[in-house]
Short mmCIF file of N, CA, C and O in Angstrom, two decimals:
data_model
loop_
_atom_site.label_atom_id
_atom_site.label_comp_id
_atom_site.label_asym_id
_atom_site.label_seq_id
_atom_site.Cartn_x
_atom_site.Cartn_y
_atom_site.Cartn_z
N UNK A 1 -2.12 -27.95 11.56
CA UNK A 1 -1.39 -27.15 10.58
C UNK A 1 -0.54 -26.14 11.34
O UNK A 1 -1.07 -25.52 12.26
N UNK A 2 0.51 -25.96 11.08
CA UNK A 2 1.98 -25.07 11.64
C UNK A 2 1.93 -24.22 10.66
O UNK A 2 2.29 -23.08 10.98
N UNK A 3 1.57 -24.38 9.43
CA UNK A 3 2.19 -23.48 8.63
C UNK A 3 3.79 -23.92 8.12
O UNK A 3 4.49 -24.45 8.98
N UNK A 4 4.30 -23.74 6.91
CA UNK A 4 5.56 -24.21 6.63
C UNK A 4 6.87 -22.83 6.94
O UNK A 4 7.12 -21.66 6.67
N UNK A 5 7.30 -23.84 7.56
CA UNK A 5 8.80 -22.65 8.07
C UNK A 5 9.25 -22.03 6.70
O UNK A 5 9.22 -22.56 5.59
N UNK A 6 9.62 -20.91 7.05
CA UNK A 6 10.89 -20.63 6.26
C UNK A 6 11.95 -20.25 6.82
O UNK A 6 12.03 -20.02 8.02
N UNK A 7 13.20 -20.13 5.74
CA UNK A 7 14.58 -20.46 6.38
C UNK A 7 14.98 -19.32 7.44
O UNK A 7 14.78 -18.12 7.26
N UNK A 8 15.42 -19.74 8.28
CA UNK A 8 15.47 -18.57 9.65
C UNK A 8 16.54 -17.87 8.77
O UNK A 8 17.42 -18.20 7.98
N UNK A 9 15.73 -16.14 9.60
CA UNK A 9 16.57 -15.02 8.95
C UNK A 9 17.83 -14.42 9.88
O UNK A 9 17.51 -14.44 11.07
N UNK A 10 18.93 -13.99 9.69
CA UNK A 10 19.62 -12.99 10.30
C UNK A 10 19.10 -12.97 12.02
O UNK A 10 19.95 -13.22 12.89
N UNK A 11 18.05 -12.74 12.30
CA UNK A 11 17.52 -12.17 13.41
C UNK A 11 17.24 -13.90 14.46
O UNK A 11 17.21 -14.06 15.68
N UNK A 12 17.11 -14.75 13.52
CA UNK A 12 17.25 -15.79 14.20
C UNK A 12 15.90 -16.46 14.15
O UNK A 12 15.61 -17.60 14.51
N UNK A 13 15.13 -15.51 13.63
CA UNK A 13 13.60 -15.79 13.62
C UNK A 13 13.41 -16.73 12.21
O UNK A 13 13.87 -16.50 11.09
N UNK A 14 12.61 -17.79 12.64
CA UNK A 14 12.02 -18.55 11.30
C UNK A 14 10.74 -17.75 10.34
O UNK A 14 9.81 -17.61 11.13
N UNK A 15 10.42 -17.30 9.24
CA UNK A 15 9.10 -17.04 8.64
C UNK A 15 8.00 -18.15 8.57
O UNK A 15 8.34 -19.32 8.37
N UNK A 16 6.55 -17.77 8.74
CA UNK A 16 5.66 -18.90 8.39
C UNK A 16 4.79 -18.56 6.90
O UNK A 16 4.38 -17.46 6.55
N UNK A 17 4.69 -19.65 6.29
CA UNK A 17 3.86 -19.13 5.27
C UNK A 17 2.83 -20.40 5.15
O UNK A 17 2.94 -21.45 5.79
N UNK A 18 1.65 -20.05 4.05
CA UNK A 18 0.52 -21.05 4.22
C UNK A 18 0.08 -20.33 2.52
O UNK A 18 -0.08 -19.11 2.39
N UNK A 19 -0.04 -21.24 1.45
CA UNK A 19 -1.40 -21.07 0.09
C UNK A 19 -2.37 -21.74 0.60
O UNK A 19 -2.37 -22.81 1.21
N UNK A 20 -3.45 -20.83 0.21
CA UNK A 20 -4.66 -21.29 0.61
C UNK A 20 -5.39 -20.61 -0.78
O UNK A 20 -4.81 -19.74 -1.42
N UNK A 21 -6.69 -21.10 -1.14
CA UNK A 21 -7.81 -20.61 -2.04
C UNK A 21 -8.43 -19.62 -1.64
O UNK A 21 -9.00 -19.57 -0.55
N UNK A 22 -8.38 -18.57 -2.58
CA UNK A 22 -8.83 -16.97 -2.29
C UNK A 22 -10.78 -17.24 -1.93
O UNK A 22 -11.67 -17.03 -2.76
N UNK A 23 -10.98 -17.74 -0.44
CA UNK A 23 -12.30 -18.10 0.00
C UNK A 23 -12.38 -17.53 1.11
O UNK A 23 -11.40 -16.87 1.46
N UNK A 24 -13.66 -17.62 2.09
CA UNK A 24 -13.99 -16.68 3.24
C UNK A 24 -12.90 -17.87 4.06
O UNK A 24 -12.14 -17.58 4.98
N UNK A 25 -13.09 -19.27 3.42
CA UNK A 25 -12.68 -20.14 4.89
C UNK A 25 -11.02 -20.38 4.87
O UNK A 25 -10.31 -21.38 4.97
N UNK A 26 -10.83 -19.34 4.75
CA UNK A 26 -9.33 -19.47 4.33
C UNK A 26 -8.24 -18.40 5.43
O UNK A 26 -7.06 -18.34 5.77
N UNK A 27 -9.84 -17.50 5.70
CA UNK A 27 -8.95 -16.88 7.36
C UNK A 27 -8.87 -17.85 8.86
O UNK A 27 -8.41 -17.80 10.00
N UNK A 28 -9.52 -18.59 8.09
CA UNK A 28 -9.38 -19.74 9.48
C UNK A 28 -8.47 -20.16 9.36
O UNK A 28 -8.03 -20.38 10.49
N UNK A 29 -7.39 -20.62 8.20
CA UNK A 29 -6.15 -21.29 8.05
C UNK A 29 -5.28 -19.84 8.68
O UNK A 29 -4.71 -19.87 9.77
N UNK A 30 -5.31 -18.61 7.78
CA UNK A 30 -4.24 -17.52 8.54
C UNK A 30 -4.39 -17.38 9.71
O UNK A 30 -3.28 -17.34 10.25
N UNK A 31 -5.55 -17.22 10.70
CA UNK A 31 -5.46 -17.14 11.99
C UNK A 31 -4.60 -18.03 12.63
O UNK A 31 -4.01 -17.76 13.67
N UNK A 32 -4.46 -19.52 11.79
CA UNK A 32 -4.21 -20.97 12.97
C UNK A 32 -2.69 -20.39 12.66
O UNK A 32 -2.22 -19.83 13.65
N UNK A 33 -1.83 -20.40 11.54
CA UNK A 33 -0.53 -19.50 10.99
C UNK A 33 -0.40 -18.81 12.03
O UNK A 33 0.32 -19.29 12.90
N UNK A 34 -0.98 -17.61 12.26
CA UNK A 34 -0.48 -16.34 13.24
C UNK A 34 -0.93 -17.13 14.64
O UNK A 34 -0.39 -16.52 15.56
N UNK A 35 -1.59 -18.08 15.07
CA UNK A 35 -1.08 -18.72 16.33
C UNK A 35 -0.21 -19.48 16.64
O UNK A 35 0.18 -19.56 17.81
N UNK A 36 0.35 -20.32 15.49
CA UNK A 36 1.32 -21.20 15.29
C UNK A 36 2.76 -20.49 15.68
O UNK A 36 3.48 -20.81 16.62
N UNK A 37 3.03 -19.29 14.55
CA UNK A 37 3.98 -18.58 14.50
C UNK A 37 4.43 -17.58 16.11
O UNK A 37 5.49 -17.16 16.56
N UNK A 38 3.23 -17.55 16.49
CA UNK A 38 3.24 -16.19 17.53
C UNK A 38 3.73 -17.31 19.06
O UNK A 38 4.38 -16.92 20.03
N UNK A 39 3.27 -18.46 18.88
CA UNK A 39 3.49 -19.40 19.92
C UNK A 39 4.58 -19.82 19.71
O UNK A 39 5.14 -19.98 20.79
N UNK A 40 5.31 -20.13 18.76
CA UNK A 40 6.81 -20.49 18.53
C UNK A 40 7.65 -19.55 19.16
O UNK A 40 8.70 -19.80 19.76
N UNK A 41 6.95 -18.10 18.92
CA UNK A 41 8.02 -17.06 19.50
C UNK A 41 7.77 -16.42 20.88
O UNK A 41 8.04 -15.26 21.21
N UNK A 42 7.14 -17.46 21.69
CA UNK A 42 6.40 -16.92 22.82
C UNK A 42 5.86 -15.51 22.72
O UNK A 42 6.26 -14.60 23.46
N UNK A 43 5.14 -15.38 21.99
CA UNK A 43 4.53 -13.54 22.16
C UNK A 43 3.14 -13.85 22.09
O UNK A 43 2.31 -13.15 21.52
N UNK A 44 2.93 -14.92 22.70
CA UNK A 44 0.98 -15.00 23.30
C UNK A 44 0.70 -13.98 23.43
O UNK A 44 -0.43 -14.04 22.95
N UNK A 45 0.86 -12.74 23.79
CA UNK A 45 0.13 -11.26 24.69
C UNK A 45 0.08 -10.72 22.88
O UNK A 45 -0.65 -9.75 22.68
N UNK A 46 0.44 -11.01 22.26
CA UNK A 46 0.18 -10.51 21.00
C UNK A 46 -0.43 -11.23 19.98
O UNK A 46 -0.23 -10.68 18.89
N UNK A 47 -1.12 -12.28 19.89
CA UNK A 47 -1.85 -13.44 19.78
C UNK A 47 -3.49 -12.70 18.66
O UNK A 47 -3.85 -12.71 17.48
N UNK A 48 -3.95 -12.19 19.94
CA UNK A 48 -5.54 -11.63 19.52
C UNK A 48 -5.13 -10.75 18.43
O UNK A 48 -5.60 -10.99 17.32
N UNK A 49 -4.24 -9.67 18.56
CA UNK A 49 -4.21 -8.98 17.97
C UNK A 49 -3.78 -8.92 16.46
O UNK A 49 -4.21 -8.13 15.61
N UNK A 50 -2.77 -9.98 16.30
CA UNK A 50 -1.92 -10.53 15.05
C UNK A 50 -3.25 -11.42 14.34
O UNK A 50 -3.47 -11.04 13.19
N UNK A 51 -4.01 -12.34 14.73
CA UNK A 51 -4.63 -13.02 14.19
C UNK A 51 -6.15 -12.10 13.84
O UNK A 51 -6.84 -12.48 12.89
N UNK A 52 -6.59 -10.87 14.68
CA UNK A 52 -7.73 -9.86 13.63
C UNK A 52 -6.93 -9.41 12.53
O UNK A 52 -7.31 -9.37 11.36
N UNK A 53 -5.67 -9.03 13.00
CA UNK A 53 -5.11 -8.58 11.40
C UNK A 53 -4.73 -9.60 10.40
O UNK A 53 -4.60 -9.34 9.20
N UNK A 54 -4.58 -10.57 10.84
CA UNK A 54 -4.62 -11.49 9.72
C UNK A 54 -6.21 -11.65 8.62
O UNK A 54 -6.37 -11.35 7.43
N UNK A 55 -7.03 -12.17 9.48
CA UNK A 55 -8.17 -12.36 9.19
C UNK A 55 -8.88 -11.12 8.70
O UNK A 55 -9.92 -11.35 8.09
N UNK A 56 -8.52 -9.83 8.83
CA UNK A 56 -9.10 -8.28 8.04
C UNK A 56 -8.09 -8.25 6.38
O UNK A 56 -8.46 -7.65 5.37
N UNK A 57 -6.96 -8.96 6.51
CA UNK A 57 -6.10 -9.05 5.30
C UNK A 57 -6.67 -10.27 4.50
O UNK A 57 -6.96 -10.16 3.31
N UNK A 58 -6.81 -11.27 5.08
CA UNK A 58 -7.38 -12.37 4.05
C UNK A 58 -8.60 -12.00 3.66
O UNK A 58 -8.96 -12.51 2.59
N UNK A 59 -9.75 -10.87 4.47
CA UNK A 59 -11.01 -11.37 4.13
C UNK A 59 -11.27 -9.88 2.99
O UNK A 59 -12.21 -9.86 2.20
N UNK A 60 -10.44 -8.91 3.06
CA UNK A 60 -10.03 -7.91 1.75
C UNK A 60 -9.48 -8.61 0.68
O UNK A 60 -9.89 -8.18 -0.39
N UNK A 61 -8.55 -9.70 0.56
CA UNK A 61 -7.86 -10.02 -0.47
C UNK A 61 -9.44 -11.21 -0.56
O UNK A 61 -9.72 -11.06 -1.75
N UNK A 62 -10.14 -11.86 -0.19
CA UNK A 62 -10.98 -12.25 -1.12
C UNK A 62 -12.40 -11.63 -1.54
O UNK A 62 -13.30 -12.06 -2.27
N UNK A 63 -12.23 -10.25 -0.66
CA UNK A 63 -13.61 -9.74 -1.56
C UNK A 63 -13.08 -8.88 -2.25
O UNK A 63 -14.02 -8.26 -2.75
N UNK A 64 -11.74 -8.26 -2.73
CA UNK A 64 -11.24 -7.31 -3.29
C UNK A 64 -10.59 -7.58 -4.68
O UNK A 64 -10.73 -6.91 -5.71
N UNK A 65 -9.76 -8.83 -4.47
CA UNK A 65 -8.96 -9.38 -5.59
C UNK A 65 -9.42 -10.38 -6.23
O UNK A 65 -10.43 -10.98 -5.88
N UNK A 66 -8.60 -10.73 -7.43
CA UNK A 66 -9.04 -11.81 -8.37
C UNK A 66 -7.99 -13.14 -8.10
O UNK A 66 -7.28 -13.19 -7.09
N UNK A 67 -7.99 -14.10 -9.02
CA UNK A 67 -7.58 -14.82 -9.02
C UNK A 67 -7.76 -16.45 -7.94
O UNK A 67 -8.90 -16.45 -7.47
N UNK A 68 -7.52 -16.84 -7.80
CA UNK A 68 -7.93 -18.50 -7.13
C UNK A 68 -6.99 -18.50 -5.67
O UNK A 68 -7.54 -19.07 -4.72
N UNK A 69 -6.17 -18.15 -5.51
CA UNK A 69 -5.42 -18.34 -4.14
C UNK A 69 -4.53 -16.96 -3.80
O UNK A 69 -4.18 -16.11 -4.62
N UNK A 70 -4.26 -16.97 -2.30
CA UNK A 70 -3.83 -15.73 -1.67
C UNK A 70 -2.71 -16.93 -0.87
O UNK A 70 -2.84 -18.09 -0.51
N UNK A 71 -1.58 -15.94 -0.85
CA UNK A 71 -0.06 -16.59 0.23
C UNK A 71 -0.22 -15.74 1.62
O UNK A 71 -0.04 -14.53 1.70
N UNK A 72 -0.59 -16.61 2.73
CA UNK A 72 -0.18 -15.81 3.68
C UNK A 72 0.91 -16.15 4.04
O UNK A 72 1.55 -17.15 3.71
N UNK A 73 1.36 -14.68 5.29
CA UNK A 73 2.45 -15.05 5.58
C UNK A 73 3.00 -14.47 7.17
O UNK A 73 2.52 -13.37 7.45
N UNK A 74 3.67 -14.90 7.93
CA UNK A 74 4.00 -14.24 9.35
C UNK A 74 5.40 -14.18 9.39
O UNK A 74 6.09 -15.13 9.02
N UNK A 75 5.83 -13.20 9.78
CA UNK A 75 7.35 -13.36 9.91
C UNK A 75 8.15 -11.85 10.60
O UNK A 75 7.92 -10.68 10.29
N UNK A 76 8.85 -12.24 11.33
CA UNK A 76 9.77 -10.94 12.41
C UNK A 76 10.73 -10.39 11.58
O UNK A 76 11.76 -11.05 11.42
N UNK A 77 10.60 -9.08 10.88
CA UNK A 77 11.45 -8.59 10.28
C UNK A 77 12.58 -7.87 11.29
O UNK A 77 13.58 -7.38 10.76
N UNK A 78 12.45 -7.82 12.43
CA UNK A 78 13.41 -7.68 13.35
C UNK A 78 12.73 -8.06 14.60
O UNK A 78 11.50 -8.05 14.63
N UNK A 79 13.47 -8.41 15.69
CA UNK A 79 13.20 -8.73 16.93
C UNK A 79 12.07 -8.01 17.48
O UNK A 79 11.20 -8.74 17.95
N UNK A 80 11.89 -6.90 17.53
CA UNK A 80 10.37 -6.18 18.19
C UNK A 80 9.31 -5.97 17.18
O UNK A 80 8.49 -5.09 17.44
N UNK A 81 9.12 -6.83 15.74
CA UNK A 81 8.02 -6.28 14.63
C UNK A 81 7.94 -7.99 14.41
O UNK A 81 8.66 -8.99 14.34
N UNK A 82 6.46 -7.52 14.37
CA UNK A 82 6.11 -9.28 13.71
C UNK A 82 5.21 -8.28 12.75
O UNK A 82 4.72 -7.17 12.94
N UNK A 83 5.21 -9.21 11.60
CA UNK A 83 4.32 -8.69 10.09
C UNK A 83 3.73 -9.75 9.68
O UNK A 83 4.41 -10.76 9.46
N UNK A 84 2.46 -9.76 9.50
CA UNK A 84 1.06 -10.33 9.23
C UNK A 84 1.27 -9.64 7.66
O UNK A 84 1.47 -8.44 7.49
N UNK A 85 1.19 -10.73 6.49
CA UNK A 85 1.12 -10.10 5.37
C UNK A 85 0.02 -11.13 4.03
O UNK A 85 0.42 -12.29 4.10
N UNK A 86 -0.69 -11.06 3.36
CA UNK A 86 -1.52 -11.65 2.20
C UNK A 86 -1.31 -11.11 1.11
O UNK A 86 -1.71 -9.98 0.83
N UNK A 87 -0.41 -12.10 0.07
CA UNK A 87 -0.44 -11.76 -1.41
C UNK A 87 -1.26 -12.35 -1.99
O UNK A 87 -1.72 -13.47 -1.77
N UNK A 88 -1.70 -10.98 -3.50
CA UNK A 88 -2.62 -12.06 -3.97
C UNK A 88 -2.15 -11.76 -5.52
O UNK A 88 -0.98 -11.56 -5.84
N UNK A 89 -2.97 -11.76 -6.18
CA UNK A 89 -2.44 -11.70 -7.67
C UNK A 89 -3.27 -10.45 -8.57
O UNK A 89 -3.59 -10.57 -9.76
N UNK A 90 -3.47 -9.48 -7.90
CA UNK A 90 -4.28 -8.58 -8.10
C UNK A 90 -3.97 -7.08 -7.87
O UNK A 90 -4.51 -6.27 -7.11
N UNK A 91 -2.60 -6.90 -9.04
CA UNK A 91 -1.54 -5.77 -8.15
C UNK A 91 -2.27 -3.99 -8.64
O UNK A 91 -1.72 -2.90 -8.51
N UNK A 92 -3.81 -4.33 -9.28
CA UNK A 92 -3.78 -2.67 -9.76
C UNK A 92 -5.21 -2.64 -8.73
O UNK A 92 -5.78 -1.58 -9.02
N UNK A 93 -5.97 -3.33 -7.73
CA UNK A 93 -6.71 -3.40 -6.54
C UNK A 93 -6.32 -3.17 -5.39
O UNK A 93 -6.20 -3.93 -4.43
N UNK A 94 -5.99 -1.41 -5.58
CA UNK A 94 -5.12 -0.69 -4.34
C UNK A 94 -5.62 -1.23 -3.17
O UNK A 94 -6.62 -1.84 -3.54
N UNK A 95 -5.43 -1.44 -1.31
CA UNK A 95 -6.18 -1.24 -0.70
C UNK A 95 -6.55 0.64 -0.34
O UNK A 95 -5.55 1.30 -0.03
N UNK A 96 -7.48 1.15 -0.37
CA UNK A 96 -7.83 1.99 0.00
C UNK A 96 -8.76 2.38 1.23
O UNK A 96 -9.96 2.10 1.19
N UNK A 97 -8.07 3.17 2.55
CA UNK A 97 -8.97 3.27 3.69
C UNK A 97 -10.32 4.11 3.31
O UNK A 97 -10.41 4.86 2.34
N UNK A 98 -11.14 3.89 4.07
CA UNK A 98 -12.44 3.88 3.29
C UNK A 98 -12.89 4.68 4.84
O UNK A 98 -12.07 4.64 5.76
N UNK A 99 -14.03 5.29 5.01
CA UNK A 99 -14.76 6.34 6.13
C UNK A 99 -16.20 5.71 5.90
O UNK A 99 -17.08 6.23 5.21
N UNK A 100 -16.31 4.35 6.68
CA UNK A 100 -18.03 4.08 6.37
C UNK A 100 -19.03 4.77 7.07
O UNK A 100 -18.77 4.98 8.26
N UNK A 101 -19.96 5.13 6.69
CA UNK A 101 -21.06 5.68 7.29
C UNK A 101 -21.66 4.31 8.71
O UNK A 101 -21.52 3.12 8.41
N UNK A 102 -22.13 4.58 9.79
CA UNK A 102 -22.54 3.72 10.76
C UNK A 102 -23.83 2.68 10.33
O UNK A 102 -24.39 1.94 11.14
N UNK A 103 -24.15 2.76 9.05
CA UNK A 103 -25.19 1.44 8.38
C UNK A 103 -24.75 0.50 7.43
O UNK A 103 -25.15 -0.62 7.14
N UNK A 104 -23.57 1.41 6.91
CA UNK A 104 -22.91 0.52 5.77
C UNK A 104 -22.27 -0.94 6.48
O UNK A 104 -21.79 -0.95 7.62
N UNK A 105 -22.34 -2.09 5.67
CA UNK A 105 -21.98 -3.36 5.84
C UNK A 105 -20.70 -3.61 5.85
O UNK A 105 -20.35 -4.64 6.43
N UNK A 106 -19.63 -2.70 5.18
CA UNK A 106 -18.55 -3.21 4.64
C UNK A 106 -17.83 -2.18 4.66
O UNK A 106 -18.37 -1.31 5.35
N UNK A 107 -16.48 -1.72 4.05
CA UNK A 107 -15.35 -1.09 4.23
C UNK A 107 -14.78 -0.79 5.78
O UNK A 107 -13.87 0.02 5.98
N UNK A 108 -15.34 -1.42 6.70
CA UNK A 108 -14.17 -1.18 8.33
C UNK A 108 -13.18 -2.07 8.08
O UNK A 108 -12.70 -2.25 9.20
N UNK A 109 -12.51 -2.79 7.25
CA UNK A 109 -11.44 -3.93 7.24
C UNK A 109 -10.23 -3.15 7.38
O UNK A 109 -9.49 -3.50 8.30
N UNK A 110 -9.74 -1.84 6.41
CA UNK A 110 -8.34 -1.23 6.56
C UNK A 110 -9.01 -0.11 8.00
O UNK A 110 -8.13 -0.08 8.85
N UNK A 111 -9.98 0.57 8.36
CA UNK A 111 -10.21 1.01 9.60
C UNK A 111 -9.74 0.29 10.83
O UNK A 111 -9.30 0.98 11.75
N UNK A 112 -9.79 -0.89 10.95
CA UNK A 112 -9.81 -1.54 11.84
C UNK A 112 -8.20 -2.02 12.08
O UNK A 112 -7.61 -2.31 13.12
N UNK A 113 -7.81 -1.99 10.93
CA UNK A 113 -6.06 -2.19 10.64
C UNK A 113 -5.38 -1.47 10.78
O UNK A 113 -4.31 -1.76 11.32
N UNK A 114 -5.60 -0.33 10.42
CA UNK A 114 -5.44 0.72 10.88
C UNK A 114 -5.29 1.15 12.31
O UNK A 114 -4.23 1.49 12.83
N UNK A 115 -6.56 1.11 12.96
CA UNK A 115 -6.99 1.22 14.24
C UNK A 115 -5.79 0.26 15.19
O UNK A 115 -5.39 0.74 16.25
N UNK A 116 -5.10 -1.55 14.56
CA UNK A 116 -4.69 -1.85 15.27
C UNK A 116 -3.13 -2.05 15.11
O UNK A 116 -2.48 -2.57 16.01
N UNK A 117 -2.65 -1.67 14.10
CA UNK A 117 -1.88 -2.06 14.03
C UNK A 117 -0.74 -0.75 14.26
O UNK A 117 -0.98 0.45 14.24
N UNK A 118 0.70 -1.52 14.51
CA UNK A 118 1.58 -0.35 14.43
C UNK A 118 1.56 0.56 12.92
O UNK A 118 1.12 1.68 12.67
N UNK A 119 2.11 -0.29 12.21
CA UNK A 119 2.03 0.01 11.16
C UNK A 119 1.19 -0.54 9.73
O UNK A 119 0.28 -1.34 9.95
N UNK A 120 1.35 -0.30 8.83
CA UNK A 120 0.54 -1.27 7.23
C UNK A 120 0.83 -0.57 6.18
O UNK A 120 1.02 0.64 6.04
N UNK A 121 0.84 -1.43 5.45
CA UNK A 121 0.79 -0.56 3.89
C UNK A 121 0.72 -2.24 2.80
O UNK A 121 0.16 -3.33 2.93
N UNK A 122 1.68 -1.55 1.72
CA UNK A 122 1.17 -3.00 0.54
C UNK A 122 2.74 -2.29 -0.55
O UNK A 122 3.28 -1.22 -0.84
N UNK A 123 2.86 -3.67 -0.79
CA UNK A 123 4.25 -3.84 -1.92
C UNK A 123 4.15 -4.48 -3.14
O UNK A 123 3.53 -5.53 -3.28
N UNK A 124 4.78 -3.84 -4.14
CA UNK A 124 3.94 -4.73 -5.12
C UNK A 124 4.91 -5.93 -5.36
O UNK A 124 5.98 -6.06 -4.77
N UNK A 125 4.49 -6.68 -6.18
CA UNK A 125 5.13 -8.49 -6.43
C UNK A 125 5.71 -8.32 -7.82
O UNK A 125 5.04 -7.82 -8.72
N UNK A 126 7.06 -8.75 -8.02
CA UNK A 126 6.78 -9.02 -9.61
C UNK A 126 8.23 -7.94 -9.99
O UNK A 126 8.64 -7.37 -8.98
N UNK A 127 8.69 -7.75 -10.77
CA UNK A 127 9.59 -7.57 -11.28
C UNK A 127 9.19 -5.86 -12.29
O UNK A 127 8.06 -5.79 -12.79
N UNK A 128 9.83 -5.09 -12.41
CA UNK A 128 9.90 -4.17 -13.11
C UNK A 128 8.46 -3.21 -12.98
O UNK A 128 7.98 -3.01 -11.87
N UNK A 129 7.94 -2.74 -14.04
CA UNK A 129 6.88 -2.28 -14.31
C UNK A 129 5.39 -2.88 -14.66
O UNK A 129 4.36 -2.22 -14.74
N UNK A 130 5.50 -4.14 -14.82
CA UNK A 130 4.50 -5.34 -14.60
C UNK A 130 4.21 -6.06 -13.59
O UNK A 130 3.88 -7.24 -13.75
N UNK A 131 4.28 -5.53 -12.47
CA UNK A 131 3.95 -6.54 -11.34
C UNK A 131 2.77 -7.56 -11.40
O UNK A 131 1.61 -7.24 -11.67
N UNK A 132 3.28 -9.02 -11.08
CA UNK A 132 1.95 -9.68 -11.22
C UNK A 132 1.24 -9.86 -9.70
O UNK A 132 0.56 -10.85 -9.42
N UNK A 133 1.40 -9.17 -9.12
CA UNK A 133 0.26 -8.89 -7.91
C UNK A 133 1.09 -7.94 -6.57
O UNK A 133 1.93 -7.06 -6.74
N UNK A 134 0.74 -8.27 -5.70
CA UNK A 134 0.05 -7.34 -3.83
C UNK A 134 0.69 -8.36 -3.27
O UNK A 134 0.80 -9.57 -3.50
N UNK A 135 1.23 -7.35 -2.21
CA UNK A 135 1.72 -8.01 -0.41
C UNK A 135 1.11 -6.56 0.45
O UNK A 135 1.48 -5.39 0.53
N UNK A 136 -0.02 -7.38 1.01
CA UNK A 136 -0.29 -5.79 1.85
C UNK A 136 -0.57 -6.57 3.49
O UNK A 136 -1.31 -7.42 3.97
N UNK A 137 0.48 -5.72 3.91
CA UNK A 137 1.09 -6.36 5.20
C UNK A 137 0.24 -5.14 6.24
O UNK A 137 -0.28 -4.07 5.91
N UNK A 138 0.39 -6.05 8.11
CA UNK A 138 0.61 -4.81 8.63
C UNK A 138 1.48 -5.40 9.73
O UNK A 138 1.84 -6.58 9.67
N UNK A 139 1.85 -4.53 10.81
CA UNK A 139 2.98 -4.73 11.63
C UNK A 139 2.35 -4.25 12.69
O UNK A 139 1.41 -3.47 12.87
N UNK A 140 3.49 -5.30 13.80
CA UNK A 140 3.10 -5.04 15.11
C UNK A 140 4.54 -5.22 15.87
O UNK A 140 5.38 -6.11 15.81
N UNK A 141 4.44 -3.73 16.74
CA UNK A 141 5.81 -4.02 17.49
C UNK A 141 5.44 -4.63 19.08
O UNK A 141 4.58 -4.30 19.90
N UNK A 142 6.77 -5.91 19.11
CA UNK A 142 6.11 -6.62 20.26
C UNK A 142 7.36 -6.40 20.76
O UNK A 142 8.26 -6.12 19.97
N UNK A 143 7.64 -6.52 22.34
CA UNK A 143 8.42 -6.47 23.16
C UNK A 143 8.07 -7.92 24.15
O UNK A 143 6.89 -8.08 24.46
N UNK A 144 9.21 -9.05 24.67
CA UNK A 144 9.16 -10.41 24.86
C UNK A 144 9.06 -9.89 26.34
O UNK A 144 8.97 -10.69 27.27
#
């Protein structure tokens, strides 16, 4: 699996995207995406890092949101930023960074995104004042 191109932008760069079923085994498909994509653009040295943030975005959008499938997606919004992003259909399930205590099981996913990424945040989908879901991306500035 490559992941399906999308139409190269301005910058010259192609986007990758992948639907998959909102399931745990479904960060295994975004990881193979963010190796696919990251190897097309020779930026191996940024590899590990693009594919935890993938896999901390898919595995929030399926313990967080509703609905049956999440869109990932990889793509260089300019030459030094690659963006790791998962929509899902679940646009009023803010992500919110969370401060876990050292026993708790769960909430390090935006810590850790946080922790790695340049940047992150989330956009909503959908048209007007009804959005029908989330793109909560994060970014990484790479230099070739």
């Amino acid at each position: 699996m490559t992941g399906t191109p999308a139409p190269v932008r301005r910058n010259g760069y192609p986007g990758y995207t992948r639907t998959g079923r909102r399931a745990s085994a479904t960060a295994a498909e975004g990881r193979e995406l963010v190796r696919a994509a990251l190897s097309a653009w020779e930026l191996d040295s940024q590899t590990d890092t693009a594919v935890l943030l993938m896999s901390e975005l898919v595995t929030n959008a399926v313990r967080h949101a509703h609905g049956s499938i999440v869109r990932m997606t990889v793509n260089r919004p300019a030459d030094d930023w690659v963006r790791v992003a998962v929509v899902d259909t679940t646009p009023h399930r803010l992500p919110q960074l969370q401060n876990p205590d050292p026993g708790d099981e769960h909430g390090r996913g935006l810590v850790l995104i946080e922790a790695l990424a340049d940047r992150w945040g989330y956009d909503f989908v959908g048209a007007g004042h009804n959005p029908w879901g989330k793109c909560v991306w994060a970014e990484l500035q790479v230099s070739r």
